[in-house]
XYZ file of C-alpha atoms in Angstrom:
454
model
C 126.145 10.047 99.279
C 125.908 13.724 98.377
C 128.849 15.883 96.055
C 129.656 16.995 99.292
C 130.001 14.750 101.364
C 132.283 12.161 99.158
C 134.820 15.280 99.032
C 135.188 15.246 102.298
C 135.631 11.858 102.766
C 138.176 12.086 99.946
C 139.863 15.218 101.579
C 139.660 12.958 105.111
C 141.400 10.044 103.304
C 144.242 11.966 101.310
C 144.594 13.200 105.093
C 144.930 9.923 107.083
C 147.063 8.654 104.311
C 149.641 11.420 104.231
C 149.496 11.340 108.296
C 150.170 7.127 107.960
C 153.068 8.157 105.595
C 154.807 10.831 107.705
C 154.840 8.747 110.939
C 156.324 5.422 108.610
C 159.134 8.230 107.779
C 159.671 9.400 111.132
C 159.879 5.891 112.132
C 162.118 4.895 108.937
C 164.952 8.262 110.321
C 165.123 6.723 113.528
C 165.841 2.991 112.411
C 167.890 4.755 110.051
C 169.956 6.956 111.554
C 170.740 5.104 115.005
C 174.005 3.543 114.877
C 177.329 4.610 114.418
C 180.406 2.874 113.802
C 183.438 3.711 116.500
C 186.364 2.428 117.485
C 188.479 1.817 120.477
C 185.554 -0.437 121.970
C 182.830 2.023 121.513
C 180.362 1.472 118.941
C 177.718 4.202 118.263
C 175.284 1.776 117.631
C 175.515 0.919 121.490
C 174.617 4.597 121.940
C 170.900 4.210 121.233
C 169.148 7.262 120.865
C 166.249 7.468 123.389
C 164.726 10.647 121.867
C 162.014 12.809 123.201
C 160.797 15.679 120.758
C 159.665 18.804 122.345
C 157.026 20.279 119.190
C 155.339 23.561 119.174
C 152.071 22.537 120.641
C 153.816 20.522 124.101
C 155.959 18.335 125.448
C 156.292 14.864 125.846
C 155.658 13.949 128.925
C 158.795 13.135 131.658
C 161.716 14.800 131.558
C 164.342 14.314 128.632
C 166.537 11.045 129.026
C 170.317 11.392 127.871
C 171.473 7.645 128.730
C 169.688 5.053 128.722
C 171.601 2.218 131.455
C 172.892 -0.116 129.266
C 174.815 2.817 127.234
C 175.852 4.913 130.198
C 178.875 2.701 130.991
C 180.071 3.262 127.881
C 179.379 6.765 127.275
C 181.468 7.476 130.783
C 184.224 5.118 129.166
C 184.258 7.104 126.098
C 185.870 10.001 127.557
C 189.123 8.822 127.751
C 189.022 6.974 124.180
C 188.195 8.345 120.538
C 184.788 7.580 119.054
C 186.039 8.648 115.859
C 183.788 7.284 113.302
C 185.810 5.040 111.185
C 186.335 4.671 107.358
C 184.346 2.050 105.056
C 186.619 -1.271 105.962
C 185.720 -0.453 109.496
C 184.253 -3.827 110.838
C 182.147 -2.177 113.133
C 179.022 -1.830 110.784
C 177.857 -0.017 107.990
C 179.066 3.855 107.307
C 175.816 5.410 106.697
C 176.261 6.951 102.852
C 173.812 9.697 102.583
C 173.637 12.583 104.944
C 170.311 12.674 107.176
C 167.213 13.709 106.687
C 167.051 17.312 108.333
C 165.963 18.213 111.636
C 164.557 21.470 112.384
C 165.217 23.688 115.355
C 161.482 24.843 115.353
C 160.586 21.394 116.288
C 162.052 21.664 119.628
C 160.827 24.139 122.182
C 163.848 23.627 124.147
C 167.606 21.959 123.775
C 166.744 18.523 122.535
C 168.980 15.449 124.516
C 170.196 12.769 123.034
C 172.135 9.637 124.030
C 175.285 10.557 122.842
C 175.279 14.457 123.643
C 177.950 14.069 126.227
C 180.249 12.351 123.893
C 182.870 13.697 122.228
C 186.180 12.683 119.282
C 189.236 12.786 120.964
C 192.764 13.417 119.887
C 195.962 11.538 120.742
C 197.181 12.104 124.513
C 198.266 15.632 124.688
C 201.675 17.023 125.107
C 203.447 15.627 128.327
C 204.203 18.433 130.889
C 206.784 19.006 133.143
C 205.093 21.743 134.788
C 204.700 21.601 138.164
C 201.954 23.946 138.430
C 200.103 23.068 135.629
C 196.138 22.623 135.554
C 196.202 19.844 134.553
C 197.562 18.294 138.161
C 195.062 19.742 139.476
C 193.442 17.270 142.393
C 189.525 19.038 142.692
C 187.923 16.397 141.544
C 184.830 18.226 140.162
C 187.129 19.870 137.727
C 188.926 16.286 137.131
C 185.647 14.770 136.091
C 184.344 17.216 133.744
C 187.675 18.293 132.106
C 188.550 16.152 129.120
C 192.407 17.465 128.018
C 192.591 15.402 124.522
C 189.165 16.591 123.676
C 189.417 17.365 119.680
C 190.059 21.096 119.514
C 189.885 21.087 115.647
C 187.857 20.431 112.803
C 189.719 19.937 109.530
C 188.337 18.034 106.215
C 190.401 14.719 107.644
C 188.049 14.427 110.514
C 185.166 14.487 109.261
C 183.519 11.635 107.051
C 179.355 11.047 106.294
C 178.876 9.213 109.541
C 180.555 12.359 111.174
C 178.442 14.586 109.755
C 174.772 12.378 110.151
C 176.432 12.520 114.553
C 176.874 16.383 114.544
C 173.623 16.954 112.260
C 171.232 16.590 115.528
C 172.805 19.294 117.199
C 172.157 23.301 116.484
C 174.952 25.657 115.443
C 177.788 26.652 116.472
C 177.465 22.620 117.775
C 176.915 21.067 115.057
C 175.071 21.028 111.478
C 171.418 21.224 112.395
C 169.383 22.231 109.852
C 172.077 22.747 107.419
C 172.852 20.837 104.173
C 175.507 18.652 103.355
C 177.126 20.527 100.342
C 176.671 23.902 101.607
C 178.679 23.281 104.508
C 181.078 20.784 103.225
C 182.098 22.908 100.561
C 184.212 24.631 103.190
C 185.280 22.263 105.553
C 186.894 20.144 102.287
C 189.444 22.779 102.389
C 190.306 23.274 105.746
C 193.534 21.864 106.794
C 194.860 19.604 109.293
C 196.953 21.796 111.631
C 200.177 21.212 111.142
C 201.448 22.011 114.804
C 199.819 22.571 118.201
C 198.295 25.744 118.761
C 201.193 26.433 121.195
C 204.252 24.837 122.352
C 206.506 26.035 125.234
C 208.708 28.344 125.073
C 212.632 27.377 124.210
C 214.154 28.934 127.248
C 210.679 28.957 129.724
C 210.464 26.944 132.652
C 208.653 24.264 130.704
C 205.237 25.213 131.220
C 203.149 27.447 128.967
C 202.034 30.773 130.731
C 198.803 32.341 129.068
C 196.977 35.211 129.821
C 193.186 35.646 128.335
C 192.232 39.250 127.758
C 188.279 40.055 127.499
C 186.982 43.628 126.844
C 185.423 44.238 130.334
C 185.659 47.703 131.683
C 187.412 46.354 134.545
C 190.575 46.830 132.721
C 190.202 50.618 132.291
C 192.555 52.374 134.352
C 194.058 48.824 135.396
C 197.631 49.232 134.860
C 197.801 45.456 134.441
C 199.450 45.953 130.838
C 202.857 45.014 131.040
C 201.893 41.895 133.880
C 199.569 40.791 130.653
C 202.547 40.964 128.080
C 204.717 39.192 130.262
C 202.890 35.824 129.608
C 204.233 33.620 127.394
C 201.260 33.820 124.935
C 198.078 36.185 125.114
C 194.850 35.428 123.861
C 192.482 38.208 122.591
C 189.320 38.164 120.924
C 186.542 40.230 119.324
C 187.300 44.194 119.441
C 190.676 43.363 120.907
C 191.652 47.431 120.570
C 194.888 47.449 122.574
C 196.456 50.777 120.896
C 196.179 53.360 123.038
C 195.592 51.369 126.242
C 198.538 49.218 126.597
C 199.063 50.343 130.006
C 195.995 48.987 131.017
C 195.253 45.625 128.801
C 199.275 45.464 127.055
C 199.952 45.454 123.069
C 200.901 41.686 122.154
C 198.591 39.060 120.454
C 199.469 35.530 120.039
C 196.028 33.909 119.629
C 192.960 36.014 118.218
C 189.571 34.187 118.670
C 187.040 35.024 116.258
C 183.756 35.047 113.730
C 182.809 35.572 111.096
C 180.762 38.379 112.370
C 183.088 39.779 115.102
C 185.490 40.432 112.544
C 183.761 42.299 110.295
C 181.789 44.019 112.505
C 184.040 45.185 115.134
C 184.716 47.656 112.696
C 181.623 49.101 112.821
C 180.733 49.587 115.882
C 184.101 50.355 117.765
C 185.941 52.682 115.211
C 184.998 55.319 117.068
C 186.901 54.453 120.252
C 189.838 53.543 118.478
C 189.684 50.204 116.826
C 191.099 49.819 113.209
C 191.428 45.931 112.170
C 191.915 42.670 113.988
C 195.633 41.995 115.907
C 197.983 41.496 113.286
C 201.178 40.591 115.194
C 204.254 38.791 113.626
C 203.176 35.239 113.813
C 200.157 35.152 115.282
C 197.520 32.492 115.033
C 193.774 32.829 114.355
C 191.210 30.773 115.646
C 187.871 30.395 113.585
C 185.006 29.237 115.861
C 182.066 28.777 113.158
C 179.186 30.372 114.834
C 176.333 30.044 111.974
C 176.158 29.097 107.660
C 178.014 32.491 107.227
C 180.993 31.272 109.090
C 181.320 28.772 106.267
C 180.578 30.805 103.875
C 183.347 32.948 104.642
C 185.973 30.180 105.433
C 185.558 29.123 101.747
C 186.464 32.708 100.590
C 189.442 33.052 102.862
C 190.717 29.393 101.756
C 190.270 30.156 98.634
C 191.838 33.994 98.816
C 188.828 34.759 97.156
C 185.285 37.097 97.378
C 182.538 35.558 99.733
C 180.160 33.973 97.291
C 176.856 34.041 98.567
C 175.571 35.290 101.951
C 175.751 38.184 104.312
C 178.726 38.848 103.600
C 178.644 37.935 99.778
C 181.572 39.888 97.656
C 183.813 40.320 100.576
C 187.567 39.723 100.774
C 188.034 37.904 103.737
C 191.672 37.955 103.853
C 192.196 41.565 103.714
C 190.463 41.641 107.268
C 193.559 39.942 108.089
C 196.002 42.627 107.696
C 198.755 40.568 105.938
C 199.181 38.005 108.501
C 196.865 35.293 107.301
C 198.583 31.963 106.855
C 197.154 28.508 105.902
C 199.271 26.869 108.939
C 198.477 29.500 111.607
C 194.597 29.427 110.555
C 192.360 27.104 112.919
C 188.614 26.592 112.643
C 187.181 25.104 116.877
C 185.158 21.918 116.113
C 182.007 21.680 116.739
C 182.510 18.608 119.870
C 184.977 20.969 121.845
C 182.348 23.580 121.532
C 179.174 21.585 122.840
C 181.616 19.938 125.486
C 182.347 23.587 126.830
C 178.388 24.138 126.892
C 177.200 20.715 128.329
C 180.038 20.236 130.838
C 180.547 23.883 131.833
C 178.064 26.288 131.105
C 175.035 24.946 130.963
C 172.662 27.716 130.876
C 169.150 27.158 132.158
C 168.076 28.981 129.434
C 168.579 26.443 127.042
C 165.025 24.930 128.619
C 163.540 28.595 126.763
C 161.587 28.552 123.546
C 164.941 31.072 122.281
C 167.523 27.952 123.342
C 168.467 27.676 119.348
C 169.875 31.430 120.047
C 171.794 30.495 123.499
C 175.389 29.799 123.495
C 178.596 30.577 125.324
C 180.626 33.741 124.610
C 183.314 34.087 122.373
C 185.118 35.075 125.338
C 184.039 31.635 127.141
C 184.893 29.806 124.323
C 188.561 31.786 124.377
C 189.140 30.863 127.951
C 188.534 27.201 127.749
C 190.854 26.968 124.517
C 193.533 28.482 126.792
C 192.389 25.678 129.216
C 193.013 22.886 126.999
C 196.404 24.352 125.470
C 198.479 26.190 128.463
C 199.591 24.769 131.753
C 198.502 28.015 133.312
C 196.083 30.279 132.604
C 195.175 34.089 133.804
C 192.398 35.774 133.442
C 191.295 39.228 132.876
C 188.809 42.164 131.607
C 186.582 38.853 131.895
C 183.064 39.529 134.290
C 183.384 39.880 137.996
C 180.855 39.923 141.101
C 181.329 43.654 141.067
C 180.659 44.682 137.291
C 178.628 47.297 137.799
C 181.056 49.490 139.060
C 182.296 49.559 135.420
C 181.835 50.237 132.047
C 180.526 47.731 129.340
C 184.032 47.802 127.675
C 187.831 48.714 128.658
C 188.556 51.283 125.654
C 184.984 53.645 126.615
C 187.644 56.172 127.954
C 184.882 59.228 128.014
C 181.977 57.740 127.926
C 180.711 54.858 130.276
C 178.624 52.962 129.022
C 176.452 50.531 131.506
C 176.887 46.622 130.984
C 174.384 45.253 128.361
C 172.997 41.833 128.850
C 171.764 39.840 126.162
C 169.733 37.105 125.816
C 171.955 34.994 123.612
C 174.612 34.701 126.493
C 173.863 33.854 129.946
C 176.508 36.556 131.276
C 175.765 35.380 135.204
C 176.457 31.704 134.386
C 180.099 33.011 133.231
C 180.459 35.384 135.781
C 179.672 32.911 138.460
C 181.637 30.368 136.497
C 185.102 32.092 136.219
C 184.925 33.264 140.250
C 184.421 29.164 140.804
C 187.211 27.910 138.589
C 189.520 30.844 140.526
C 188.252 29.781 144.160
C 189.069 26.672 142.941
C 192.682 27.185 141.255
C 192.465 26.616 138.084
C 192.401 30.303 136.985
C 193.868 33.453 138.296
C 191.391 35.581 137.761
C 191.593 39.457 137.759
C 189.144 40.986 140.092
C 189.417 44.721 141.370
C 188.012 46.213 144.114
C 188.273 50.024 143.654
C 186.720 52.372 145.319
C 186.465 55.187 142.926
C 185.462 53.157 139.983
C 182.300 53.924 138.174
C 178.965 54.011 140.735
C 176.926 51.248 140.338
C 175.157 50.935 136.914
C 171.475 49.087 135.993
C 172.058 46.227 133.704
C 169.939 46.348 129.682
C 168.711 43.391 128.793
C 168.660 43.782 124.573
C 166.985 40.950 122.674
C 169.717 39.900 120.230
C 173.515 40.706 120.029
C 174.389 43.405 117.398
């Protein structure tokens, strides 16, 4: 045997071991990290995860399988129990102790499915209503499956333990912790508290139900006039470059829920000053809603718990609170967890998209997100500057007073799916949504598709 050959039959063997090692560890994560303890009669480990990888080079072959039979029963029984993962003394199995090995987005070349992707922690029943007209008696029975109304809104560091953490770890962000590591993000969440109250109750002298009104930034609203019909709601919901000074006419003045990131917060700043925006809402008693889109989400939650500078990131050496205006408040501060937000996806907007080699990128709107929180907390809910059949008559945004701006698409948000969405849940009743036919609005405007969202 020459020099040259016996190195590469020693190159060929280091290979073949190291290939005999990796597929043992693949092998080892799956034994590993397949069961689950619940409670309630669900048991993760009866969830059995029937995974098919999509890697860089091709698929598997067949399409993805979420349930296997023998777990579907119990996944469709799970949504009206809690699979909260339980503590150590739970007699349900072993709490796995150490967080996951890490999965990678790049090793999927679209949305992976797993077993238990459609199921979802639970709270107690929610609040009983007396509310004749509430949403929640509604009788369309498409809307009856798919809505879940005790679906955990929040995360706080009581509800989430290792086991928690290894079940939300094999889905991407905002949905979970894919790719991320344990400390990094947990150094965060240990601080955030349990929510003390509801996000809203009904009013003292109301009729018993809870009237909300969602307010988006479409230019739909310009020239409106639907202002005061908006601030006549019991509570409003805003989000993003919520800029209501100046056009109160058209969109009203009063906050009671601002939906948020990380990055809409800081960067509404930016890019809307000019057409009048100075700092989020900042009305007496208002509550904030955190819904942690990426690692700088959690970043800047643990410099706003702690009232102090961002310590590493994009947005390392900021202040958060003083984005607050004053009105920050440990007990009106909630963060969305990250079960309410993949049950919005998988159970309402589904975007075909997520099949793209850019799925990782592809969620809902913050908007979206807004509309189902109103869902899940008001009896009622109304909808408006939100997308309509006949956007392009309009501007991108309500406050472009001089200029009109066409409607941007990006790729990160399937804007159609929501548009088509919202018009269905109205037709159906379980919205009001705004929609404006108006003759002398703007003429019809081309869409932009732009690659990613400033």
């Amino acid at each position: 045997m020459t020099v040259q050959t016996s190195r590469i039959f020693s190159l060929l063997l280091v290979v073949s071991v190291s290939s005999v090692i990796f597929i043992l560890s693949q092998e080892e994560l799956l034994k590993s990290w397949t069961t689950f303890p619940g409670k309630n009669g669900l048991r993760w480990e009866s969830v059995s995860f029937d995974i098919k990888v999509w890697g860089k080079k091709g698929e598997t072959s067949g399409a993805p399988s979420v349930f296997t039979e023998a777990s579907k029963a119990k996944i469709v029984d799970s949504t009206k129990i809690n699979p909260v993962t339980e503590p150590k003394s739970s007699t349900h199995g072993a709490v796995t102790e150490t967080p996951m090995p890490l999965l990678y987005k790049t090793n999927f070349t679209k949305l992976p499915q797993w077993n238990f992707d459609d199921v979802y922690n639970q709270d107690a029943p929610p609040r009983l209503t007396t509310c004749a007209q509430s949403l929640r008696n509604s009788q369309d029975e498409k809307f009856k499956k798919a809505f879940l109304p005790n679906i955990r809104l929040f995360l706080h560091k009581d509800n989430i333990n290792m086991s928690e953490w290894n079940r939300l770890s094999h889905f991407n962000n905002p949905f979970g912790f894919m790719e991320y590591k344990y400390d990094d993000v947990m150094a965060s969440v240990k601080l955030i508290p349990k929510p003390k109250e509801p996000l809203l109750l009904p009013k003292p002298a109301g009729d018993g139900c809870v009237h909300c009104a969602v307010v988006g930034t479409a230019g739909i609203l310009n020239g409106s006039k639907m202002g005061a019909e908006i601030d006549a709601h019991d509570y409003v919901f805003r989000m993003n470059a919520a800029v209501t000074e100046g056009f109160e006419e058209d969109v009203g003045n009063r906050t009671s829920v601002y939906v948020h990131t990380a990055h809409s917060i800081t960067s509404s700043l930016y890019f809307y000053r000019k057409y009048g925006y100075k700092s989020a809402p900042y009305n007496e008693g208002i509550k904030y809603v955190m819904i942690p889109e990426g690692m700088r989400d959690f970043q800047w939650l643990e410099g706003l718990l702690k009232g102090q500078q961002v310590s590493s990131g994009q947005f390392q050496k900021e202040r958060p609170r003083t984005y607050y205006s004053g009105q920050y408040n440990e007990s009106r501060f909630y963060v969305l967890h990250q079960d309410f937000l993949r049950y919005v996806r998988n159970r309402f907007l589904k975007s075909s998209n997520l099949n793209a080699t850019f799925w990782p990128i592809v969620r809902p709107t913050n908007g979206a997100f807004t509309l189902f929180l109103a869902l899940h907390t008001c009896d009622t809910v109304d909808a408006y500057g939100f997308m309509t059949d006949e956007y392009n008559k309009y501007s991108n945004y309500y406050f472009e007073k001089y200029v009109k701006n066409k409607v941007i698409f990006y790729v990160n948000h399937d804007y159609v799916l929501e548009k088509n969405t919202w018009k269905n849940l109205h037709d159906r009743k379980i919205i009001k949504l705004y929609q404006r036919t108006d003759p002398a609005a703007n003429r019809k405007r081309k869409t932009e598709v732009t690659l990613t969202h400033p």
